[in-house]
PDB file of C-alpha atoms in Angstrom:
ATOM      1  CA  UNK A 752      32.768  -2.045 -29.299  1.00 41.00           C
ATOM      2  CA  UNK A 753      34.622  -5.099 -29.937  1.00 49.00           C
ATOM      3  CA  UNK A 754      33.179  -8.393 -31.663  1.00 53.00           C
ATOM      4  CA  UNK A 755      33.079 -11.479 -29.433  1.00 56.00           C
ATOM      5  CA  UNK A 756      35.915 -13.680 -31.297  1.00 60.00           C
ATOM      6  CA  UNK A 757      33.805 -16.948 -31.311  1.00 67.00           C
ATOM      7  CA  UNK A 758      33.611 -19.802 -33.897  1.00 75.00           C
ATOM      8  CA  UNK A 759      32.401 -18.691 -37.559  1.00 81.00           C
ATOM      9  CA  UNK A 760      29.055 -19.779 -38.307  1.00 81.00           C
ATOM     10  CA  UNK A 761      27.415 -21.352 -41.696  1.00 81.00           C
ATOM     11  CA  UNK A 762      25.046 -18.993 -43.129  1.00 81.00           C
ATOM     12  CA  UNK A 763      22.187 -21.080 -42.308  1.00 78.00           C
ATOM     13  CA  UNK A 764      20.499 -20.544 -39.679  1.00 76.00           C
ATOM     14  CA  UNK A 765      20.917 -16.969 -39.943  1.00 79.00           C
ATOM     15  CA  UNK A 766      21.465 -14.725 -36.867  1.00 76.00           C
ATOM     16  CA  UNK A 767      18.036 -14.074 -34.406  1.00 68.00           C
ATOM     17  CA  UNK A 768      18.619 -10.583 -33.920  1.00 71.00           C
ATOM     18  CA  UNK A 769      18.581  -7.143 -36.098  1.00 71.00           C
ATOM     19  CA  UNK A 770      22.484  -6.063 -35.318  1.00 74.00           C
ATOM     20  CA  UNK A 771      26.111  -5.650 -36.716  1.00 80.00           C
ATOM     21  CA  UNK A 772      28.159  -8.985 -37.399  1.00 84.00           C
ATOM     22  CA  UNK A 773      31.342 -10.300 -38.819  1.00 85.00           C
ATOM     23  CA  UNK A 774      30.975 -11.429 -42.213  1.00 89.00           C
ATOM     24  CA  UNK A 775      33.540 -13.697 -44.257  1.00 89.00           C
ATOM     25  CA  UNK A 776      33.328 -13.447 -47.654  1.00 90.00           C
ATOM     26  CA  UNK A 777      34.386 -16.137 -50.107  1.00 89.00           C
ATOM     27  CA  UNK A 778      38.018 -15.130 -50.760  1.00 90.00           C
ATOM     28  CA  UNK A 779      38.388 -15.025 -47.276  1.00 87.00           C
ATOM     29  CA  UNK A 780      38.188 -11.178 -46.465  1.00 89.00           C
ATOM     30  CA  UNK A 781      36.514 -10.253 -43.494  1.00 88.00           C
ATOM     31  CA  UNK A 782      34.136  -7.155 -43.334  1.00 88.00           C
ATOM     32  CA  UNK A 783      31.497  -6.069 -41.087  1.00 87.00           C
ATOM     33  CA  UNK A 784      27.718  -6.398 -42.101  1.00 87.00           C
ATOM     34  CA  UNK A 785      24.408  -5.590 -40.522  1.00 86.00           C
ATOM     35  CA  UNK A 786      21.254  -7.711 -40.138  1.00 84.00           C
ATOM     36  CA  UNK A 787      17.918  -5.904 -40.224  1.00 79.00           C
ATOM     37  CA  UNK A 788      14.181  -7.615 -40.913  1.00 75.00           C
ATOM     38  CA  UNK A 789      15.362 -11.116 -41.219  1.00 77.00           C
ATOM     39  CA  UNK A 790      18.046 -10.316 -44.136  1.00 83.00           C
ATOM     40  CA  UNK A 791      21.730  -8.995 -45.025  1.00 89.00           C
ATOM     41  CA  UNK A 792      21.545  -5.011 -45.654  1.00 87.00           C
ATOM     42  CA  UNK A 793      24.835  -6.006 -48.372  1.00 87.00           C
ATOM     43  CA  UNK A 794      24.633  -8.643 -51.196  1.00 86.00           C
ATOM     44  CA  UNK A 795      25.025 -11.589 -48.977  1.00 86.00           C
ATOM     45  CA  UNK A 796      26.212 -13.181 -52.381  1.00 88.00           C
ATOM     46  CA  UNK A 797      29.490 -13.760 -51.227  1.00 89.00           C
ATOM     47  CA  UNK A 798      29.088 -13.963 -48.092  1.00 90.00           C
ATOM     48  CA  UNK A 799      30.995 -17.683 -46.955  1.00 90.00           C
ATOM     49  CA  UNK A 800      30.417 -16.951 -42.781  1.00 88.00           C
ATOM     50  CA  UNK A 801      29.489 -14.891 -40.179  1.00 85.00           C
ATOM     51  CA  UNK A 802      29.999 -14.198 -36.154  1.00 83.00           C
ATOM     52  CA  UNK A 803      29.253 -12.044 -33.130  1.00 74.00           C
ATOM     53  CA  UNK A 804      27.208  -9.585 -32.864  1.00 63.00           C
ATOM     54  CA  UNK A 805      27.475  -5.943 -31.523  1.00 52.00           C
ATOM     55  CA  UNK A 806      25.547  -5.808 -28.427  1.00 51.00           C
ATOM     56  CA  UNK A 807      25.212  -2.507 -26.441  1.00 48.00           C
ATOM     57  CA  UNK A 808      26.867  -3.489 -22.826  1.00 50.00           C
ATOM     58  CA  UNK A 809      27.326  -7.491 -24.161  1.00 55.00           C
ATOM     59  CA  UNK A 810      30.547  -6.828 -21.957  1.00 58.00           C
ATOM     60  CA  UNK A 811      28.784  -5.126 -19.118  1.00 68.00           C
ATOM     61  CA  UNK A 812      26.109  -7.590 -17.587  1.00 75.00           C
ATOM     62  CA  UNK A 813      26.312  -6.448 -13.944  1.00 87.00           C
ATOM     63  CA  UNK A 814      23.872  -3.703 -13.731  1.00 88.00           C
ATOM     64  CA  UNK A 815      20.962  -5.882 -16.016  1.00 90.00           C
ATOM     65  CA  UNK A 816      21.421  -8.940 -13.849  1.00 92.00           C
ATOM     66  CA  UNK A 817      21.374  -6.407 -10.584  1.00 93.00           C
ATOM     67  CA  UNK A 818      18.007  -4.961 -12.182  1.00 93.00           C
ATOM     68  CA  UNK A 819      16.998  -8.659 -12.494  1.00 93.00           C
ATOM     69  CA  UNK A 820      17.850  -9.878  -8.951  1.00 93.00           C
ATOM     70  CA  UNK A 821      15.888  -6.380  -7.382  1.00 94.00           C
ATOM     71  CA  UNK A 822      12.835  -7.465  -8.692  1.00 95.00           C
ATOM     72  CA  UNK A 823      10.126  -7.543  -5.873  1.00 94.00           C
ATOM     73  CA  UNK A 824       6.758  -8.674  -6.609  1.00 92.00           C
ATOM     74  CA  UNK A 825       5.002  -6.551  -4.048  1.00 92.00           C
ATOM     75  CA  UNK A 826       7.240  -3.600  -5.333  1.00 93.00           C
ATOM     76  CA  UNK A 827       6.202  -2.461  -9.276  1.00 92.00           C
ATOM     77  CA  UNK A 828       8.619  -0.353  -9.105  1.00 95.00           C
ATOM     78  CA  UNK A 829      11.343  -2.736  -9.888  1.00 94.00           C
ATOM     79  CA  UNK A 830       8.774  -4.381 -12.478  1.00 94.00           C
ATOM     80  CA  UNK A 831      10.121  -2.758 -15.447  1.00 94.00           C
ATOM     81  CA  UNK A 832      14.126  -2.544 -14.293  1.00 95.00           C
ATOM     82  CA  UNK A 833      13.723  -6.457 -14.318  1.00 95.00           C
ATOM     83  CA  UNK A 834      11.952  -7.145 -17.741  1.00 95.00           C
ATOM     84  CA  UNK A 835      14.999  -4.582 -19.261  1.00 93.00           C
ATOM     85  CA  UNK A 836      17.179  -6.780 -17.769  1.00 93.00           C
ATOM     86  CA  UNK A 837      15.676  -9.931 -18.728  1.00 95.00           C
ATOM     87  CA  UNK A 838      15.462  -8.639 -22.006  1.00 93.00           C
ATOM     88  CA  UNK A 839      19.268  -7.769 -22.454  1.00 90.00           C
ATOM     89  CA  UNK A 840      20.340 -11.290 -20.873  1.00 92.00           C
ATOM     90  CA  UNK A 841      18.052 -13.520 -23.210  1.00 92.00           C
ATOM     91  CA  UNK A 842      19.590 -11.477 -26.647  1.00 88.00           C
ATOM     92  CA  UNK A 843      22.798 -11.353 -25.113  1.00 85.00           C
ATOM     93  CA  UNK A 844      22.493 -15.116 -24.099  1.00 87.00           C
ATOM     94  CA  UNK A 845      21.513 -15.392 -27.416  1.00 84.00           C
ATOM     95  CA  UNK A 846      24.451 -13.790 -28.787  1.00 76.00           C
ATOM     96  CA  UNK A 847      26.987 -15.888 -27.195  1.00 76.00           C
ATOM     97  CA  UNK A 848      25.080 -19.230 -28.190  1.00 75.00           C
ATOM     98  CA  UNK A 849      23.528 -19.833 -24.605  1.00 84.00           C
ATOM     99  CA  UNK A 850      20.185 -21.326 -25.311  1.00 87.00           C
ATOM    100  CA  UNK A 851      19.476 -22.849 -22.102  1.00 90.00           C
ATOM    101  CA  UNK A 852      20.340 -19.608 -20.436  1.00 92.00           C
ATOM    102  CA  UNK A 853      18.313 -17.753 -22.900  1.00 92.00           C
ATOM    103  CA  UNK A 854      15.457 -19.514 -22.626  1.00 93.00           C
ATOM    104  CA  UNK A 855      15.319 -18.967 -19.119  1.00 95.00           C
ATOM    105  CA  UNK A 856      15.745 -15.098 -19.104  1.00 96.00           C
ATOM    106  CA  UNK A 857      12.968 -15.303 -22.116  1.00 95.00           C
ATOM    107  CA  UNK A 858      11.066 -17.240 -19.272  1.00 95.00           C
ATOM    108  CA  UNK A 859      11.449 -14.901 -16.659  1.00 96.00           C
ATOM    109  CA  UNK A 860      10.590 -11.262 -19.015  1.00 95.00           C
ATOM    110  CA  UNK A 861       7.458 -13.731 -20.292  1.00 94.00           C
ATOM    111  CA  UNK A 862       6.382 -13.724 -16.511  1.00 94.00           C
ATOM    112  CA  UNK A 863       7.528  -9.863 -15.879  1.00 94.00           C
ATOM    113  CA  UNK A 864       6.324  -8.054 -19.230  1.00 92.00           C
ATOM    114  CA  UNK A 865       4.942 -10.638 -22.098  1.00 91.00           C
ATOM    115  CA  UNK A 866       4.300  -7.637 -24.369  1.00 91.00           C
ATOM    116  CA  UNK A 867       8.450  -6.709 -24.110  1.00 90.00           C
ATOM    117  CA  UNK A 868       8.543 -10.018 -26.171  1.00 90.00           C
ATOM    118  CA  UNK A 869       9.098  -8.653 -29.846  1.00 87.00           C
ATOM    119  CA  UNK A 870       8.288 -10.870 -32.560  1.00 85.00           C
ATOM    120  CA  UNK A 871      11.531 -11.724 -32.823  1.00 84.00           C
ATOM    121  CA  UNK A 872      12.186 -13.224 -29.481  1.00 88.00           C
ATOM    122  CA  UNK A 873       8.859 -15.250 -29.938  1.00 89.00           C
ATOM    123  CA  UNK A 874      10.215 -16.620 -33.087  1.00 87.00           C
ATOM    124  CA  UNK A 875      13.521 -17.678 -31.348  1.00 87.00           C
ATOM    125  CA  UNK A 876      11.587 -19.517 -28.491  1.00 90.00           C
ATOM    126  CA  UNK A 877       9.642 -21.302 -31.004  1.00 88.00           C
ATOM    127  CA  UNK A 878      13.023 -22.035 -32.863  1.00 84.00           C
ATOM    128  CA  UNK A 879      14.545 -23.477 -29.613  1.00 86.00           C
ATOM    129  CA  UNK A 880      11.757 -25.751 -28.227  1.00 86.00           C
ATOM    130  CA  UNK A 881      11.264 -27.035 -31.687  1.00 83.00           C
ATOM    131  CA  UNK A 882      14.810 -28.247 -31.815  1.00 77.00           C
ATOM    132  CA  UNK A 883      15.592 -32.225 -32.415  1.00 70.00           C
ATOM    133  CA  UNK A 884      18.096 -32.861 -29.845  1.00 69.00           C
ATOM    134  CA  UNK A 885      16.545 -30.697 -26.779  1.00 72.00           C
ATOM    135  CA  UNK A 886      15.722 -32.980 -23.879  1.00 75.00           C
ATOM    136  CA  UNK A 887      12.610 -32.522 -22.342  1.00 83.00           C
ATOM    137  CA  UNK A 888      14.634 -33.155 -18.583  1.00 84.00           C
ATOM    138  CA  UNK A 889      16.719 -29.212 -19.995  1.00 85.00           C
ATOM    139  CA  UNK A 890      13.346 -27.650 -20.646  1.00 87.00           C
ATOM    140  CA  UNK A 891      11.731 -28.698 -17.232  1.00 90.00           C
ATOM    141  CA  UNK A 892      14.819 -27.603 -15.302  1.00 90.00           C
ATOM    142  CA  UNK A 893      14.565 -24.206 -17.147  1.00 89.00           C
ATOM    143  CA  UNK A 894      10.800 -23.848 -16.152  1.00 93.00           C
ATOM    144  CA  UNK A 895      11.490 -24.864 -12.317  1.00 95.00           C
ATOM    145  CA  UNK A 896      14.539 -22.573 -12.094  1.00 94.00           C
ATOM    146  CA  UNK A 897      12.054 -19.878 -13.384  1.00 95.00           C
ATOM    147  CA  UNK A 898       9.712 -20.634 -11.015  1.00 95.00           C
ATOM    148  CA  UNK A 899      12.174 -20.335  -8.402  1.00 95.00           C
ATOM    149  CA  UNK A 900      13.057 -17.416  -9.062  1.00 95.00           C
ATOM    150  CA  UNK A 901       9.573 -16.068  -9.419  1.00 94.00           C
ATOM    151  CA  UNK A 902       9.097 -18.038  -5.835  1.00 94.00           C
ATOM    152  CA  UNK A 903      12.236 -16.484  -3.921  1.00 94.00           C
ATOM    153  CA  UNK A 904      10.799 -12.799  -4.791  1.00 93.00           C
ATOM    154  CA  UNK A 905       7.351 -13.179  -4.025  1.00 92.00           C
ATOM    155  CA  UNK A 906       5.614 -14.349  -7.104  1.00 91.00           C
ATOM    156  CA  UNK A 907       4.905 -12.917 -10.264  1.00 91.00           C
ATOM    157  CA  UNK A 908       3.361  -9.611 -11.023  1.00 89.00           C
ATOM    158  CA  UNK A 909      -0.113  -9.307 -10.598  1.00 80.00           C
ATOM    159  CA  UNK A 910      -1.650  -8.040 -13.934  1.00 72.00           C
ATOM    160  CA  UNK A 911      -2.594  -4.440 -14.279  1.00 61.00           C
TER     161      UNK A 911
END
């Protein structure tokens, strides 16, 4: 799988998610690193940069965002289809430095399956609403489009 070929990124903030990135080293050489428990498996020494993230499907959204849009409250059969896919969209969201978008998808899987939300993810929601700059107008229009979609396909799941 390729790399998405986006901008190079300080090394603070480090990446959200466990995975395989680009890394830039100081004299410029590029290698390939992985992320795991909130730290470089490599001596991250020298490293100057970093980008992407391997994703399994990050090309391939279709079917996860099908799984999504299937979801039927009165049907619990498409319950768990639609957190997957929620789940995929937020990290891949994530991946490509979509926050808003994100957020949302974290929004909706919250709704669908609140214990799919790995420590991670909670830590990245806390990370995002705690930022400076957000406006409270982006966070509200995240919510309602949430609750639209909720809304549109009959509500959320009861609790079992």
């Amino acid at each position: 799988m390729k790399f998405k070929r986006e901008a190079w990124r300080a090394l603070q903030p480090p990446p959200f998610h466990e995975g395989e990135y680009e890394v830039k080293l100081d004299n410029g050489e590029v290698i390939r690193a992985v992320y795991r428990q909130e730290q470089w498996t490599q001596d991250a020494s020298r490293f100057a940069r970093w980008r992407g993230r391997r994703l399994k499907g990050l090309n391939k959204p279709k079917p996860p965002r099908r799984n999504l849009g299937r979801y039927r409250a009165d049907k619990p059969k498409t319950h768990a289809p639609a957190a997957d896919g929620a789940h995929f969209l937020a990290r891949r969201a994530v991946s490509l430095d979509a926050p808003l978008r994100a957020y949302r998808y974290y929004l909706v899987l919250q709704g669908l399956d609140p214990a799919r939300l790995a420590e991670v993810d909670t830590r990245w929601i806390e990370r995002f609403l705690a930022r400076p700059a957000l406006a409270k107008e982006e966070i509200e229009a995240g919510r309602h489009k949430v609750d639209a979609f909720f809304n549109k396909r009959g509500g959320r799941p009861a609790p079992s």
